[in-house]
Short mmCIF file of C-alpha atoms in Angstrom, two decimals:
data_model
loop_
_atom_site.label_atom_id
_atom_site.label_comp_id
_atom_site.label_asym_id
_atom_site.label_seq_id
_atom_site.Cartn_x
_atom_site.Cartn_y
_atom_site.Cartn_z
CA MET J 1 44.68 39.85 -104.94
CA LEU J 2 45.95 39.56 -108.46
CA ARG J 3 48.42 36.94 -107.27
CA ILE J 4 45.59 34.82 -105.89
CA PHE J 5 43.71 35.21 -109.16
CA ASN J 6 46.70 34.17 -111.24
CA CYS J 7 47.51 31.30 -108.94
CA ILE J 8 44.02 29.80 -109.11
CA LEU J 9 43.83 30.44 -112.85
CA ARG J 10 47.10 28.65 -113.53
CA ARG J 11 46.10 25.80 -111.21
CA ASP J 12 42.77 25.23 -112.93
CA LEU J 13 44.28 25.44 -116.39
CA LEU J 14 46.92 22.93 -115.37
CA ILE J 15 44.30 20.55 -114.00
CA ALA J 16 42.27 20.88 -117.19
CA TYR J 17 45.37 20.23 -119.26
CA ARG J 18 45.95 17.01 -117.36
CA ARG J 19 42.37 15.89 -117.80
CA LYS J 20 42.04 16.51 -121.48
CA SER J 21 39.17 14.07 -121.88
CA ASP J 22 36.77 16.30 -119.96
CA VAL J 23 37.63 19.25 -122.13
CA LEU J 24 37.34 17.38 -125.36
CA THR J 25 33.98 15.85 -124.37
CA GLY J 26 32.26 19.20 -124.52
CA LEU J 27 33.90 20.12 -127.80
CA ILE J 28 33.11 16.81 -129.47
CA PHE J 29 29.53 17.00 -128.24
CA PHE J 30 29.22 20.44 -129.82
CA VAL J 31 30.58 19.25 -133.15
CA ILE J 32 28.42 16.13 -133.23
CA VAL J 33 25.19 17.90 -132.32
CA VAL J 34 25.74 20.61 -134.91
CA SER J 35 26.66 18.05 -137.55
CA LEU J 36 23.53 16.02 -136.94
CA PHE J 37 21.20 18.84 -137.86
CA PRO J 38 21.90 19.09 -141.59
CA LEU J 39 21.46 15.34 -141.72
CA GLY J 40 18.16 15.61 -139.94
CA VAL J 41 16.52 18.53 -141.71
CA GLY J 42 17.83 17.92 -145.18
CA PRO J 43 20.42 19.73 -147.27
CA GLU J 44 18.34 22.60 -148.60
CA PRO J 45 20.70 25.59 -148.30
CA ASN J 46 18.18 28.35 -147.58
CA GLN J 47 16.65 26.44 -144.71
CA LEU J 48 20.05 25.56 -143.29
CA ARG J 49 21.27 29.14 -143.55
CA GLN J 50 18.26 30.41 -141.63
CA MET J 51 18.49 27.79 -138.92
CA ALA J 52 22.26 27.93 -138.48
CA PRO J 53 22.58 30.64 -135.79
CA GLY J 54 19.93 29.03 -133.62
CA ILE J 55 21.42 25.55 -133.98
CA LEU J 56 24.96 26.70 -133.24
CA TRP J 57 23.83 28.69 -130.24
CA VAL J 58 21.67 25.91 -128.76
CA ALA J 59 24.49 23.42 -129.21
CA ALA J 60 26.90 25.86 -127.50
CA LEU J 61 24.40 26.19 -124.65
CA LEU J 62 24.12 22.43 -124.20
CA ALA J 63 27.88 21.93 -124.41
CA ALA J 64 28.37 24.66 -121.78
CA MET J 65 25.83 22.98 -119.51
CA LEU J 66 27.56 19.63 -119.90
CA SER J 67 30.89 21.02 -118.80
CA LEU J 68 29.60 22.91 -115.76
CA GLY J 69 29.84 19.96 -113.41
CA ARG J 70 33.60 20.06 -113.78
CA MET J 71 33.93 23.52 -112.32
CA PHE J 72 33.68 22.76 -108.63
CA SER J 73 33.18 19.02 -108.27
CA PHE J 74 36.84 17.94 -108.31
CA ASP J 75 37.83 20.48 -105.70
CA TYR J 76 34.80 19.53 -103.63
CA LEU J 77 35.64 15.84 -103.75
CA ASP J 78 39.17 16.20 -102.42
CA GLY J 79 38.41 18.91 -99.90
CA THR J 80 40.18 21.80 -101.58
CA LEU J 81 36.95 23.74 -101.89
CA GLU J 82 36.39 23.76 -98.15
CA GLN J 83 39.90 25.12 -97.68
CA MET J 84 39.21 27.82 -100.22
CA ILE J 85 36.00 28.83 -98.45
CA ALA J 86 37.53 28.74 -95.00
CA GLY J 87 40.67 30.59 -96.08
CA ALA J 88 41.46 34.26 -95.89
CA ALA J 89 41.38 34.92 -99.62
CA PRO J 90 38.20 36.58 -100.91
CA LEU J 91 36.00 33.83 -102.31
CA GLY J 92 34.80 36.06 -105.13
CA ILE J 93 38.32 36.35 -106.54
CA ILE J 94 38.83 32.59 -106.39
CA VAL J 95 35.50 31.95 -108.09
CA SER J 96 36.26 34.53 -110.79
CA ALA J 97 39.55 32.81 -111.56
CA LYS J 98 37.81 29.44 -111.77
CA ILE J 99 35.17 30.85 -114.10
CA LEU J 100 37.82 32.35 -116.36
CA ALA J 101 39.67 29.04 -116.47
CA HIS J 102 36.42 27.25 -117.28
CA TRP J 103 35.65 29.63 -120.12
CA LEU J 104 39.14 29.40 -121.58
CA VAL J 105 38.88 25.63 -121.58
CA SER J 106 35.22 25.07 -122.50
CA GLY J 107 33.93 28.25 -124.11
CA LEU J 108 36.81 29.50 -126.21
CA PRO J 109 37.22 26.24 -128.19
CA LEU J 110 33.56 26.50 -129.15
CA VAL J 111 34.14 30.01 -130.46
CA VAL J 112 37.09 28.80 -132.51
CA ILE J 113 35.26 25.81 -133.98
CA ALA J 114 31.97 27.62 -134.67
CA PRO J 115 32.98 29.38 -137.92
CA VAL J 116 34.18 26.08 -139.35
CA LEU J 117 30.83 24.53 -138.55
CA GLY J 118 29.10 27.60 -139.87
CA ILE J 119 30.58 26.90 -143.27
CA MET J 120 28.74 23.60 -143.20
CA PHE J 121 25.53 25.63 -143.07
CA ASP J 122 26.62 27.86 -145.92
CA LEU J 123 26.64 30.98 -143.79
CA PRO J 124 28.00 34.04 -145.59
CA GLY J 125 31.13 35.70 -144.26
CA GLU J 126 29.34 38.60 -142.64
CA SER J 127 27.07 36.27 -140.68
CA LEU J 128 30.05 34.21 -139.60
CA ARG J 129 31.72 37.34 -138.28
CA ILE J 130 28.66 38.33 -136.23
CA LEU J 131 28.27 34.75 -135.04
CA VAL J 132 31.80 34.62 -133.71
CA ILE J 133 31.46 38.00 -132.01
CA SER J 134 28.18 36.98 -130.40
CA LEU J 135 29.76 33.74 -129.19
CA ILE J 136 32.80 35.57 -127.81
CA ILE J 137 30.52 37.87 -125.81
CA GLY J 138 27.94 35.21 -124.96
CA THR J 139 29.98 32.17 -123.87
CA PRO J 140 31.56 33.98 -120.89
CA VAL J 141 28.01 34.83 -119.78
CA LEU J 142 27.18 31.12 -120.02
CA SER J 143 30.18 30.27 -117.85
CA LEU J 144 29.35 33.02 -115.36
CA ILE J 145 25.70 32.12 -114.91
CA GLY J 146 26.54 28.42 -115.01
CA ALA J 147 28.94 28.94 -112.12
CA VAL J 148 26.04 30.07 -109.94
CA GLY J 149 24.12 26.91 -110.79
CA ALA J 150 27.17 24.69 -110.32
CA ALA J 151 27.90 26.29 -106.94
CA LEU J 152 24.36 25.67 -105.73
CA THR J 153 24.18 22.04 -106.82
CA ILE J 154 27.51 20.63 -105.59
CA GLY J 155 27.12 17.12 -104.31
CA VAL J 156 23.37 16.99 -104.83
CA ARG J 157 21.95 13.63 -105.75
CA GLY J 158 19.92 14.64 -108.80
CA GLY J 159 22.65 17.03 -109.84
CA GLY J 160 22.44 16.90 -113.62
CA VAL J 161 18.73 17.52 -113.88
CA LEU J 162 18.84 20.19 -111.23
CA ILE J 163 21.59 22.16 -112.94
CA SER J 164 19.71 22.06 -116.22
CA LEU J 165 16.50 23.23 -114.56
CA LEU J 166 18.30 25.95 -112.68
CA ILE J 167 20.36 27.29 -115.52
CA LEU J 168 18.28 26.98 -118.66
CA PRO J 169 15.78 29.76 -117.91
CA LEU J 170 18.69 32.04 -117.14
CA TYR J 171 20.43 31.05 -120.38
CA VAL J 172 17.47 31.86 -122.60
CA PRO J 173 18.05 35.62 -122.99
CA VAL J 174 21.63 34.96 -124.08
CA LEU J 175 20.32 32.51 -126.64
CA ILE J 176 17.66 34.92 -127.90
CA PHE J 177 19.98 37.84 -128.36
CA GLY J 178 22.92 35.78 -129.54
CA ALA J 179 21.10 33.88 -132.25
CA GLY J 180 18.83 36.84 -132.94
CA GLY J 181 21.78 39.06 -133.68
CA VAL J 182 23.01 36.82 -136.44
CA GLY J 183 19.51 36.53 -137.85
CA ALA J 184 19.03 40.27 -137.75
CA GLN J 185 22.32 40.77 -139.55
CA ALA J 186 21.27 38.32 -142.23
CA SER J 187 17.92 40.04 -142.77
CA GLY J 188 19.59 43.39 -143.14
CA MET J 189 18.56 45.08 -139.90
CA GLY J 190 22.01 44.95 -138.38
CA GLY J 191 22.92 42.86 -135.36
CA ASP J 192 24.57 45.68 -133.41
CA ALA J 193 21.69 46.17 -131.00
CA HIS J 194 21.64 42.50 -130.09
CA LEU J 195 25.38 42.44 -129.57
CA MET J 196 25.19 45.49 -127.34
CA LEU J 197 22.48 43.88 -125.24
CA LEU J 198 24.65 40.77 -124.98
CA GLY J 199 27.46 43.02 -123.82
CA ALA J 200 25.16 44.43 -121.18
CA PHE J 201 24.41 40.92 -119.95
CA LEU J 202 28.13 40.22 -119.87
CA ALA J 203 28.83 43.34 -117.85
CA LEU J 204 26.08 42.59 -115.34
CA SER J 205 27.03 38.96 -114.90
CA LEU J 206 30.73 39.86 -114.52
CA LEU J 207 29.62 42.00 -111.62
CA PHE J 208 27.11 39.73 -109.90
CA ALA J 209 27.75 36.13 -110.86
CA PRO J 210 31.00 35.60 -108.91
CA LEU J 211 29.29 37.08 -105.87
CA ALA J 212 26.23 34.88 -106.26
CA ALA J 213 28.41 31.82 -106.90
CA ALA J 214 30.43 32.54 -103.75
CA ILE J 215 27.20 32.77 -101.75
CA GLY J 216 26.04 29.54 -103.35
CA LEU J 217 29.30 27.83 -102.40
CA ARG J 218 28.95 28.90 -98.79
CA ILE J 219 25.37 27.66 -98.77
CA SER J 220 26.28 24.31 -100.27
CA LEU J 221 29.23 23.62 -97.99
CA GLU J 222 28.10 25.01 -94.68
CA MET G 1 9.01 38.03 -87.08
CA LEU G 2 6.49 35.36 -86.15
CA THR G 3 7.33 31.90 -84.96
CA PRO G 4 5.93 29.17 -87.21
CA VAL G 5 3.36 28.27 -84.55
CA ALA G 6 2.05 31.83 -84.38
CA ALA G 7 2.10 32.05 -88.16
CA HIS G 8 0.01 28.89 -88.34
CA ARG G 9 -2.69 30.51 -86.17
CA LEU G 10 -2.56 33.83 -88.00
CA ALA G 11 -2.87 32.11 -91.35
CA GLY G 12 -5.86 30.16 -90.08
CA LEU G 13 -7.59 33.36 -89.00
CA LEU G 14 -6.92 35.10 -92.31
CA ILE G 15 -8.10 32.37 -94.63
CA ARG G 16 -11.85 32.76 -94.34
CA PRO G 17 -12.19 36.55 -94.76
CA VAL G 18 -9.68 36.69 -97.62
CA ALA G 19 -11.42 33.79 -99.35
CA TRP G 20 -14.73 35.65 -99.19
CA GLY G 21 -13.03 38.73 -100.57
CA ALA G 22 -11.56 36.67 -103.40
CA GLY G 23 -14.97 35.28 -104.34
CA LEU G 24 -16.52 38.74 -104.23
CA PHE G 25 -13.94 40.44 -106.41
CA CYS G 26 -13.88 37.61 -108.92
CA LEU G 27 -17.66 37.62 -109.20
CA VAL G 28 -17.75 41.38 -109.70
CA GLY G 29 -15.01 41.18 -112.28
CA LEU G 30 -16.61 38.33 -114.18
CA PHE G 31 -19.99 40.01 -114.12
CA LEU G 32 -18.68 43.35 -115.40
CA GLY G 33 -16.52 41.64 -117.94
CA LEU G 34 -18.92 39.15 -119.38
CA ILE G 35 -21.84 41.45 -120.08
CA GLU G 36 -19.85 43.62 -122.48
CA PRO G 37 -16.74 43.32 -124.67
CA VAL G 38 -13.60 43.91 -122.63
CA ALA G 39 -11.38 45.40 -125.31
CA ASP G 40 -12.15 47.69 -128.20
CA GLY G 41 -12.65 46.05 -131.51
CA ASP G 42 -12.15 42.50 -130.34
CA PRO G 43 -14.50 39.67 -131.19
CA ALA G 44 -16.57 38.84 -128.15
CA VAL G 45 -15.09 35.43 -127.35
CA MET G 46 -11.46 36.51 -127.55
CA SER G 47 -11.93 39.50 -125.30
CA LYS G 48 -13.34 37.30 -122.53
CA VAL G 49 -10.08 35.40 -122.37
CA LEU G 50 -8.35 38.66 -121.45
CA LEU G 51 -10.39 38.65 -118.24
CA VAL G 52 -8.32 35.69 -117.10
CA SER G 53 -5.14 36.17 -119.09
CA ILE G 54 -4.16 39.67 -117.97
CA PRO G 55 -4.88 39.15 -114.25
CA ALA G 56 -3.14 35.78 -114.28
CA THR G 57 -0.03 37.33 -115.84
CA TRP G 58 0.10 40.13 -113.29
CA VAL G 59 -0.53 37.78 -110.38
CA SER G 60 2.16 35.35 -111.54
CA VAL G 61 4.76 38.12 -111.79
CA LEU G 62 3.69 39.68 -108.48
CA LEU G 63 3.84 36.28 -106.79
CA PHE G 64 7.38 35.77 -108.00
CA LEU G 65 8.39 39.19 -106.72
CA THR G 66 6.79 38.32 -103.38
CA LEU G 67 8.68 35.03 -103.45
CA ALA G 68 11.92 36.88 -104.05
CA PHE G 69 11.14 39.34 -101.24
CA TRP G 70 10.57 36.57 -98.71
CA ALA G 71 13.62 34.72 -100.02
CA ALA G 72 15.80 37.79 -99.57
CA LEU G 73 14.37 38.30 -96.08
CA GLY G 74 15.13 34.71 -95.20
CA LEU G 75 18.69 34.91 -96.51
CA ILE G 76 19.40 38.17 -94.70
CA LEU G 77 17.66 37.52 -91.38
CA GLU G 78 18.21 33.75 -91.20
CA LEU G 79 14.73 33.01 -89.85
CA ARG G 80 12.62 29.94 -90.52
CA LEU G 81 9.33 31.55 -91.50
CA PRO G 82 10.38 33.35 -94.71
CA TYR G 83 11.72 30.09 -96.14
CA LEU G 84 8.44 28.35 -95.34
CA LEU G 85 6.58 31.16 -97.10
CA VAL G 86 8.77 30.73 -100.17
CA GLN G 87 7.90 27.05 -100.29
CA ALA G 88 4.20 27.84 -99.77
CA VAL G 89 3.85 30.47 -102.48
CA ALA G 90 5.83 28.72 -105.20
CA PRO G 91 3.30 26.09 -106.44
CA THR G 92 0.50 28.65 -106.59
CA GLY G 93 2.70 30.95 -108.62
CA GLY G 94 3.50 28.09 -110.96
CA MET G 95 -0.17 27.38 -111.52
CA PHE G 96 -0.91 31.02 -112.31
CA THR G 97 2.01 31.17 -114.73
CA PHE G 98 0.70 28.06 -116.48
CA LEU G 99 -2.75 29.63 -116.66
CA ALA G 100 -1.33 32.89 -117.97
CA LEU G 101 0.65 31.04 -120.62
CA TRP G 102 -2.16 29.11 -122.20
CA THR G 103 -4.82 31.81 -121.89
CA GLY G 104 -2.26 34.17 -123.38
CA ALA G 105 -1.76 31.69 -126.20
CA ILE G 106 -5.51 31.57 -126.82
CA TRP G 107 -5.63 35.36 -127.01
CA SER G 108 -2.56 35.37 -129.22
CA LYS G 109 -4.25 32.92 -131.57
CA GLY G 110 -7.23 35.23 -131.83
CA ALA G 111 -5.25 38.41 -132.28
CA THR G 112 -2.36 37.35 -134.47
CA GLY G 113 -3.39 33.94 -135.75
CA VAL G 114 -0.55 31.97 -134.15
CA TRP G 115 -0.45 30.36 -130.74
CA TRP G 116 3.07 31.50 -129.94
CA SER G 117 4.10 34.92 -131.20
CA GLY G 118 7.31 35.07 -129.20
CA ASP G 119 6.75 38.54 -127.80
CA ALA G 120 8.23 39.82 -124.54
CA ARG G 121 5.31 38.82 -122.38
CA GLN G 122 5.08 35.23 -123.61
CA VAL G 123 8.81 34.57 -123.41
CA ALA G 124 9.05 36.12 -119.94
CA GLU G 125 6.09 34.00 -118.79
CA LEU G 126 7.71 30.84 -120.14
CA MET G 127 10.96 31.63 -118.35
CA LEU G 128 8.96 32.37 -115.21
CA LEU G 129 7.31 28.95 -115.53
CA PHE G 130 10.69 27.22 -115.71
CA LEU G 131 11.89 29.16 -112.69
CA TYR G 132 8.77 28.21 -110.73
CA VAL G 133 9.15 24.55 -111.70
CA THR G 134 12.74 24.67 -110.47
CA VAL G 135 11.78 26.34 -107.18
CA VAL G 136 9.08 23.72 -106.61
CA GLY G 137 11.40 20.91 -107.69
CA ILE G 138 14.31 21.73 -105.40
CA PRO G 139 12.80 20.41 -102.15
CA VAL G 140 11.79 17.26 -104.04
CA LEU G 141 15.27 16.59 -105.41
CA VAL G 142 17.34 17.77 -102.46
CA SER G 143 16.74 15.87 -99.24
CA ASP G 144 18.50 18.24 -96.84
CA SER G 145 15.74 20.73 -96.11
CA ARG G 146 18.03 23.47 -94.78
CA ARG G 147 20.14 23.43 -97.90
CA ALA G 148 17.05 23.20 -100.10
CA ASP G 149 15.64 26.33 -98.45
CA ARG G 150 18.72 28.32 -99.21
CA MET G 151 18.99 27.07 -102.77
CA MET G 152 15.40 28.10 -103.41
CA ALA G 153 16.03 31.49 -101.86
CA VAL G 154 19.14 32.23 -103.93
CA LEU G 155 17.39 31.06 -107.08
CA ALA G 156 14.33 33.19 -106.30
CA VAL G 157 16.34 36.36 -105.78
CA PHE G 158 18.60 35.82 -108.76
CA GLY G 159 15.69 34.73 -110.95
CA ALA G 160 13.52 37.72 -110.07
CA ALA G 161 16.21 40.19 -111.04
CA TYR G 162 16.81 38.24 -114.20
CA VAL G 163 13.18 38.00 -115.28
CA VAL G 164 12.61 41.72 -114.74
CA LEU G 165 15.72 42.42 -116.79
CA LEU G 166 14.64 39.99 -119.48
CA PHE G 167 11.18 41.48 -119.77
CA PHE G 168 12.40 45.03 -120.23
CA ALA G 169 15.18 43.96 -122.57
CA MET G 170 12.74 42.07 -124.76
CA GLN G 171 10.22 44.87 -124.72
CA TRP G 172 12.88 47.33 -125.83
CA TRP G 173 13.99 44.86 -128.48
CA GLN G 174 10.49 44.46 -129.84
CA VAL G 175 9.73 48.15 -129.94
CA ALA G 176 12.97 48.61 -131.83
CA GLN G 177 12.04 45.92 -134.32
CA SER G 178 8.31 46.54 -134.52
CA ASP G 179 8.42 47.91 -138.02
CA ALA G 180 10.08 44.79 -139.31
CA LEU G 181 8.06 42.15 -137.51
CA ALA G 182 4.30 41.73 -137.28
CA GLY G 183 4.23 41.72 -133.51
CA GLU G 184 1.35 41.27 -131.17
CA VAL G 185 -0.51 44.52 -130.54
CA PRO G 186 -1.29 44.98 -126.87
CA PRO G 187 -5.03 45.17 -126.29
CA THR G 188 -6.67 48.45 -125.42
CA LEU G 189 -9.22 47.99 -122.68
CA SER G 190 -12.51 49.80 -122.52
CA ALA G 191 -13.30 51.61 -119.26
CA GLN G 192 -15.65 48.94 -117.98
CA GLY G 193 -13.29 46.25 -119.19
CA GLY G 194 -10.49 47.92 -117.25
CA ILE G 195 -12.49 47.83 -114.04
CA ALA G 196 -13.39 44.19 -114.67
CA VAL G 197 -9.77 43.21 -115.24
CA LEU G 198 -8.67 45.12 -112.14
CA SER G 199 -11.35 43.43 -110.09
CA MET G 200 -10.33 40.03 -111.41
CA THR G 201 -6.70 40.80 -110.60
CA ILE G 202 -7.53 41.64 -107.00
CA GLY G 203 -9.78 38.60 -106.73
CA LEU G 204 -7.16 36.23 -108.16
CA TRP G 205 -4.49 37.77 -105.96
CA MET G 206 -6.67 37.11 -102.91
CA TYR G 207 -7.26 33.55 -104.10
CA ALA G 208 -3.50 33.09 -104.44
CA THR G 209 -3.08 34.42 -100.89
CA VAL G 210 -5.63 31.94 -99.57
CA ALA G 211 -3.99 29.04 -101.40
CA ALA G 212 -0.56 30.07 -100.13
CA LEU G 213 -1.80 30.46 -96.56
CA MET G 214 -3.45 27.04 -96.61
CA ARG G 215 -0.30 25.50 -98.01
CA LEU G 216 1.76 27.38 -95.42
CA ARG G 217 -0.25 25.81 -92.61
CA GLN G 218 0.34 22.37 -94.12
CA ILE G 219 4.07 22.98 -94.54
CA ILE G 220 4.39 24.25 -90.97
CA LEU G 221 2.66 21.14 -89.67
CA GLU G 222 4.83 18.82 -91.75
CA ARG G 223 8.17 20.42 -91.05
CA GLU G 224 7.69 21.32 -87.42
CA LEU G 225 6.37 17.82 -86.67
CA ALA G 226 9.37 16.34 -88.46
CA SER G 227 11.78 18.41 -86.37
CA TRP G 228 10.00 17.53 -83.12
CA ASN G 229 10.20 13.83 -83.85
CA ASN G 230 13.73 14.20 -85.26
CA THR G 231 12.71 12.48 -88.44
CA GLU G 232 13.90 15.21 -90.79
#
């Protein structure tokens, strides 16, 4: 089973490496969106500092949503997905490997860039630390839940809108606790509780999302 | 499990008595609620909103849980009727969530001075609204009705678990932070107010049942006719 996981992981990473433009699109979108906000709301540092966690998290959400289409669509278009579903390997393992590859390629770069952008908002070091931790815990949840949405909407005509509608309500708790944690840290209450709740979401989605995505794949391709 | 044809007849038989029951319970609830203040210490106008707001919230959540139940049944048993029920209940649930949201906002304005206080109930209702809109929107956007059924069902089951989780997580979060934030204080209902709200809840739930049953009959006619004439 581990061999299947590694095989699919390496394959997806290799494909992503060969299609760098898709990967960079999400990252550049993130950077641009976050950079637009100080221009829009004015340079007043207190206001920027307060808004920063929310802005960074919403931009991460949107960038994650943008990149979700890539998860299954290429394999669907050339028929590999059908082979994966019809094959003997457990679909949950395959989906888990794809989700991990997606996070490594789309989520992890966001986590790396976020502190740099946080400096633009004049976030203090402690807030930056909590922000990065919340993103590290939260972006895998985004990939996991997004996989369920992507699996359900393969090949659908109004795909983009449908994915957004499907996924956004499920993303909101991650946003609330992710951004809230940084805000709580800044106001002195300590963001630990928020981070622990985020961890709970991560644990639950690690358990259920690959399963739900596998079911969604079977439904979409039956 | 019933065939759609039998369900059509059963729904037709149920509509009239349940509709009368709905009218009765709503009238009783409104009467009991409007002659006296519903909650302790609330100005008269604000407390009347609770008569609609609290029942609508409960009904919207209960409808989504019902939706998820039928969706799970449909996914497990692979029958046609549960999927039709999911499609029938969803718009009604959406309307009740919308109602709960803005009556809740009116009450929030009276109690805390702001329309949106961001507490667990309001956020959960907003998320519920988005989920309902998605469930209603799927058959519109996806032309293959079989696939649309299953998408709605998976979303309903997943979404129900998620909303329940979200509500309790947010409630825990707000209790933990209640000394730091000026949160919304839940209303305490007087005895008569409690009976009025309960009566309204039952009445609105019956109304939702009637609306869903009527819509179910319509959906059965549309989809069964389409499959007979092979125009699906």
